[in-house]
Structures are given as C-alpha cells and as structure tokens.
Amino acid sequence: MTKTVLRVLGGEAVWPPPVWLMRQAGRYLPEYRAMRAQAGDFLKLCLTPELAAEITLQPLRRFGMDAAILFSDLPIVSLGLGQNLRYAEGEGPVLPPIRTEADLDALSLDKVAATVAPVWETVRRIAADIGDATLIGFSGAPFTVACYMVEGHGSRDFASARLMAYREPALFARLIDLIVAGNLIYLRGQADAGAEVLMLFDSWAGMLPPNEFRRWVIEPTARIVAALHATHPHIPIIGFPRLAGAMLGDYALNARVQGVAIDTSMKPESAADMVRPHIALQGNLDPLALVAGGEPMHTSARRILDALRGRPHIFNLGHGVVPQTPPENVGALVEQIRAA
Ligand code: CP3
C-alpha cells in the first residue's frame, strides 16, 4: 500500500485525509524541552543526527501523525553557503547581513555538502525508524532565505532585503541564484538519504507585489522544482508561499509543485478554485484554534475538512504549532481527522 501522503501528492483524494502539523516537533512538547535543555544550543540540536532524529519522531510516537518533517531549521542552507548562523536565546536566526558584492563574494557552494552532511545523516536515521509514516525533508525557499541573509535577523517587513531587490536587482539575483544552487545540493542529499517528500517554506512570500512575487518567489522555486525533478523525477514537492493570496494559482501552476500549503488567511474554497484539481492542498487550521481546543477547534477543523472533501488534501495548520499549545489538543485534533 502506498502511503496516504504520497497518494494525495499523486493527485488522489483520500478520505479521511492524512494529517501532520507544521512545527509538530518543538517547545510545546515536554520531551522536546528536555532534549533542548540537555543540548543547550538549538543549532547543536539541528546538527546532531542522534538528537534531531529523535526529536523528529517524538510527535509521531505520541500522536501517530501520517508524516514527520525533518527537525532542522529554515536558514541551514545559508550556513552551508558560509554565512555564520547562530540563535540568540528566545529569538530566531541571527546572521551577519549580506549587503554588498564583497559580502556575497565571501560565500560559496564549496562547503555546502560538508556543512549539511549531519542533516543528511539525520534523514537516514529517521528513514530507518519511521515505519508507515512519510518522511518530509525541507529547506527555506530562496526568497525567504534571502530575507534572513540580507536582513541578518527576523523582521516585521524585511525592508533591507526588499530594497536590495529594487535597488540592486543584479546583486539580489546573484544571491537568489546562489541559494537555488545551495538548496539543490542540500535537498538532493535529503532525497538520497531517504526523504520521500520535499517542502519549500516561503514564509515571507506574501510581502511581495505580483511582479516581484513572480520574479523572486515563483521563478526561483520553479527552477528548484525542475532541477530536482530532472534528477529525482518521482519526488513530490510541497510549496508554502505564505500569504500569497490571489497569487496562489499562479504559484501552483508555474512553480510546478505537487502540493501547495495554504496559510490561515486563505479560504479553502478559494484555494480550491485557484489551484488545479490534481494539485494537493495542505492546511489550514489556525494554530490558535489548536491552542484553544474543544468546540472552536473542532468546528474550524470540520469546516476545512468539508470544504476540501473530494480533492487531494493533507490536513495541517495554516502556520506552525505555537509553544503554548496543550499537547492533548494535538491528540484530540488527530483523532478528529481520523474519525472524519
Ligand atoms: O516540526 C518541526 O519542528 C520541524 C522543524 C522546523 C523548525 N522550524 C524548528 C524550529 C521547521 C520546518 C521550521 C521552519 C521555519 N523556521 C520557518 C518556516 C515556517 C514559518 O514559521 O514561517 C521559519 C520562518 C523559521 C525561522 C525560525 N526558526 C524562527 C523565526 C525561529 C524563532 C521563532 C520560533 O518560532 O521559535 C526559529 C527557531 C526554531 N525553529 C525553533 C524550532 C523548534 C525553536 C528553537 C528553540 O527551541 O529555541
């Protein structure tokens, strides 16, 4: 029997739909917090295969989701390109910002494989242990990785990155090209190590106007998808162009992904209208409905199930699980989907 997540990404409507949750591993789980405290440093956790593999599988042991996503982080590819990456306590990624031609000259593809090799080993270990669930590998999509690389940290608007794209498009394009090439090495290695699906997180895609969205989100994603499919023709790819809004259909069609993750703001029926019927939709429960639990969670989940019944759908959140989520609500949600 082919795994349900792979059937759905092959264009089949499966009922009840398979379910997994973005950020299903992490701080809401006491067993994660224990390992995190032991390791001390988040990046060390990402780059220690034994620990990262165990953390990846923690939510599956508890709740039995249909898929596990590799435990790692979005800007690991920038570390591979030679940009120093660290995590300040309680914050996201912090990097020395790329602002000039010379900053970019200091990066290269030479050490990508050596730097990300521990992640590939993590994938190998998960694959050996995952049983019937599907293993999803991932990286940050070029535009969102570029946002962090140029800005140097998380931001409400990533103004430096977006301004570079307007003022110095050749420089920004060179950075995007480098991330595309780095991601190809990184993601091919994940596929070779046993990842069955690959996902590209474009968390900040929705900040761009339509023309820029085509140039910096769709076009680089399409290049990655085409190149991956040239070497790994059967691996399905899920894109997550968060807050893409009306650009969602254009993205799905032209990036040539097999699945599109939809964010919390997207009406499932609208996504279904915009995206061709053989492309899977993944999403899109509000992570705060999961925090609330009970009737509000079940009603919201039911609406999504009903709206997407009859088309390929992977049940998920519209963004990641937040740390204050009661673990028992995750259990109740998975049960609801199974019993749908
Ligand atoms: O299920 C999983 O946990 C899979 C692993 C995973 C993480 N981050 C672990 C993580 C995945 C798939 C991500 C994706 C990611 N990382 C995105 C895309 C999705 C999104 O949220 O839009 C982004 C933008 C990042 C960058 C990032 N990493 C931020 C902004 C932060 C800090 C804020 C936060 O939520 O903690 C991180 C840190 C991070 N990534 C943690 C985890 C478990 C917390 C680290 C800790 O334990 O202190």
CSV table of N, CA and C and ligand atoms in Angstrom, one decimal, residues 20-27 32 36 42 45-46 55 59 69-75 87 89-93 138 144 148 154 201-204 240 242 319-320 323, ligand 1:
chain,number,residue,atom,x,y,z
A,20,TRP,N,-0.6,15.9,9.3
A,20,TRP,CA,0.6,16.2,10.1
A,20,TRP,C,0.5,17.7,10.3
A,21,LEU,N,1.4,18.2,11.2
A,21,LEU,CA,1.3,19.6,11.6
A,21,LEU,C,2.7,20.3,11.4
A,22,MET,N,2.7,21.5,10.8
A,22,MET,CA,3.9,22.2,10.7
A,22,MET,C,4.4,22.5,12.2
A,23,ARG,N,5.7,22.4,12.4
A,23,ARG,CA,6.2,22.6,13.8
A,23,ARG,C,5.7,21.6,14.8
A,24,GLN,N,5.3,20.4,14.3
A,24,GLN,CA,4.8,19.4,15.3
A,24,GLN,C,5.8,18.9,16.3
A,25,ALA,N,7.1,19.1,16.0
A,25,ALA,CA,8.1,18.9,17.0
A,25,ALA,C,8.5,20.3,17.5
A,26,GLY,N,8.7,20.3,18.8
A,26,GLY,CA,9.1,21.6,19.3
A,26,GLY,C,8.7,21.9,20.8
A,27,ARG,N,8.7,23.2,21.1
A,27,ARG,CA,8.6,23.6,22.5
A,27,ARG,C,7.4,23.3,23.2
A,32,TYR,N,10.6,17.4,24.1
A,32,TYR,CA,11.5,18.3,23.3
A,32,TYR,C,12.2,19.2,24.2
A,36,ARG,N,16.2,19.8,24.5
A,36,ARG,CA,16.7,21.1,24.2
A,36,ARG,C,17.6,21.6,25.4
A,42,PHE,N,20.2,25.4,20.2
A,42,PHE,CA,19.3,25.0,19.2
A,42,PHE,C,20.0,24.5,18.0
A,45,LEU,N,21.4,21.1,18.3
A,45,LEU,CA,20.3,20.1,18.2
A,45,LEU,C,20.1,19.8,16.7
A,46,CYS,N,20.0,20.8,15.9
A,46,CYS,CA,19.8,20.6,14.4
A,46,CYS,C,20.9,19.8,13.8
A,55,ILE,N,14.0,13.9,18.0
A,55,ILE,CA,13.0,15.0,18.1
A,55,ILE,C,12.0,14.9,17.0
A,59,PRO,N,6.8,13.6,18.1
A,59,PRO,CA,5.3,13.8,17.9
A,59,PRO,C,4.6,12.5,17.3
A,69,ILE,N,8.2,15.8,9.7
A,69,ILE,CA,9.1,16.7,9.0
A,69,ILE,C,10.4,16.7,9.7
A,70,LEU,N,11.4,16.5,8.9
A,70,LEU,CA,12.8,16.6,9.4
A,70,LEU,C,13.0,17.7,10.4
A,71,PHE,N,13.5,17.4,11.6
A,71,PHE,CA,13.8,18.5,12.5
A,71,PHE,C,15.1,19.2,12.1
A,72,SER,N,15.0,20.5,11.8
A,72,SER,CA,16.1,21.3,11.3
A,72,SER,C,15.6,22.7,11.4
A,73,ASP,N,16.2,23.6,10.6
A,73,ASP,CA,15.6,25.0,10.5
A,73,ASP,C,15.8,25.6,9.1
A,74,LEU,N,15.0,26.6,8.9
A,74,LEU,CA,14.9,27.2,7.6
A,74,LEU,C,16.2,27.7,7.0
A,75,PRO,N,17.0,28.4,7.8
A,75,PRO,CA,18.2,29.0,7.1
A,75,PRO,C,19.5,28.1,7.2
A,87,TYR,N,21.8,31.3,17.0
A,87,TYR,CA,20.4,31.6,17.5
A,87,TYR,C,20.6,32.2,18.9
A,89,GLU,N,19.2,33.4,22.3
A,89,GLU,CA,18.2,32.8,23.2
A,89,GLU,C,16.8,33.5,23.0
A,90,GLY,N,15.8,32.7,22.8
A,90,GLY,CA,14.4,33.2,22.7
A,90,GLY,C,14.2,34.0,21.4
A,91,GLU,N,15.1,34.0,20.4
A,91,GLU,CA,14.9,34.7,19.2
A,91,GLU,C,15.1,33.7,18.0
A,92,GLY,N,14.9,34.2,16.8
A,92,GLY,CA,15.1,33.3,15.7
A,92,GLY,C,16.6,33.4,15.2
A,93,PRO,N,16.8,33.1,14.0
A,93,PRO,CA,18.1,33.1,13.4
A,93,PRO,C,18.8,34.5,13.4
A,138,PHE,N,13.1,19.3,4.0
A,138,PHE,CA,12.7,20.7,3.7
A,138,PHE,C,13.9,21.6,3.7
A,144,THR,N,12.7,33.7,1.0
A,144,THR,CA,12.7,33.8,2.4
A,144,THR,C,14.1,33.6,3.0
A,148,TYR,N,16.4,36.5,5.3
A,148,TYR,CA,17.2,36.4,6.6
A,148,TYR,C,18.7,36.7,6.3
A,154,GLY,N,15.3,38.1,12.0
A,154,GLY,CA,13.9,38.2,11.8
A,154,GLY,C,13.5,39.7,11.7
A,201,PHE,N,9.6,26.2,2.3
A,201,PHE,CA,8.9,27.2,3.1
A,201,PHE,C,9.3,28.6,2.6
A,202,ASP,N,8.3,29.3,2.1
A,202,ASP,CA,8.5,30.7,1.7
A,202,ASP,C,7.6,31.6,2.6
A,203,SER,N,8.0,31.7,3.8
A,203,SER,CA,7.2,32.3,4.9
A,203,SER,C,6.9,33.8,4.6
A,204,TRP,N,7.8,34.5,3.9
A,204,TRP,CA,7.7,35.9,3.7
A,204,TRP,C,7.3,36.3,2.2
A,240,PHE,N,5.1,26.3,0.1
A,240,PHE,CA,4.4,27.1,1.1
A,240,PHE,C,4.6,28.6,0.9
A,242,ARG,N,3.6,31.6,1.8
A,242,ARG,CA,2.7,32.1,2.9
A,242,ARG,C,2.2,33.5,2.5
A,319,HIS,N,-0.1,27.6,9.8
A,319,HIS,CA,1.2,28.1,10.2
A,319,HIS,C,1.7,27.1,11.3
A,320,GLY,N,2.9,27.3,11.9
A,320,GLY,CA,3.4,26.3,12.8
A,320,GLY,C,2.7,26.2,14.1
A,323,PRO,N,4.3,27.5,20.9
A,323,PRO,CA,4.8,26.8,22.1
A,323,PRO,C,3.7,26.6,23.2
B,1,CP3,O1,8.2,20.3,13.2
B,1,CP3,C1,9.3,20.9,13.3
B,1,CP3,O2,9.6,21.5,14.3
B,1,CP3,C2,10.2,20.9,12.1
B,1,CP3,C3,11.4,21.8,12.2
B,1,CP3,C4,11.2,23.2,11.8
B,1,CP3,C5,11.6,24.3,12.7
B,1,CP3,N1,11.5,25.5,12.0
B,1,CP3,C6,12.1,24.1,14.1
B,1,CP3,C7,12.4,25.3,15.0
B,1,CP3,C8,10.7,23.8,10.7
B,1,CP3,C9,10.1,23.2,9.4
B,1,CP3,C10,11.0,25.2,10.8
B,1,CP3,C11,10.7,26.2,9.7
B,1,CP3,C12,11.0,27.6,9.9
B,1,CP3,N2,12.0,28.2,10.7
B,1,CP3,C13,10.3,28.7,9.2
B,1,CP3,C14,9.2,28.5,8.2
B,1,CP3,C15,7.9,28.3,8.9
B,1,CP3,C16,7.4,29.6,9.5
B,1,CP3,O3,7.3,29.6,10.7
B,1,CP3,O4,7.1,30.5,8.8
B,1,CP3,C17,10.9,29.9,9.7
B,1,CP3,C18,10.5,31.3,9.2
B,1,CP3,C19,12.0,29.6,10.5
B,1,CP3,C20,12.9,30.5,11.2
B,1,CP3,C21,12.9,30.4,12.7
B,1,CP3,N3,13.4,29.4,13.4
B,1,CP3,C22,12.4,31.4,13.6
B,1,CP3,C23,11.7,32.7,13.2
B,1,CP3,C24,12.6,30.9,14.9
B,1,CP3,C25,12.3,31.6,16.2
B,1,CP3,C26,10.9,31.7,16.5
B,1,CP3,C27,10.3,30.4,16.9
B,1,CP3,O5,9.2,30.0,16.5
B,1,CP3,O6,10.9,29.7,17.8
B,1,CP3,C28,13.2,29.6,14.7
B,1,CP3,C29,13.6,28.7,15.8
B,1,CP3,C30,13.1,27.3,15.7
B,1,CP3,N4,12.9,26.5,14.6
B,1,CP3,C31,12.6,26.5,16.9
B,1,CP3,C32,12.2,25.3,16.4
B,1,CP3,C33,11.8,24.1,17.2
B,1,CP3,C34,12.7,27.0,18.3
B,1,CP3,C35,14.1,26.9,18.8
B,1,CP3,C36,14.2,26.6,20.3
B,1,CP3,O7,14.0,25.5,20.8
B,1,CP3,O8,14.5,27.6,21.0
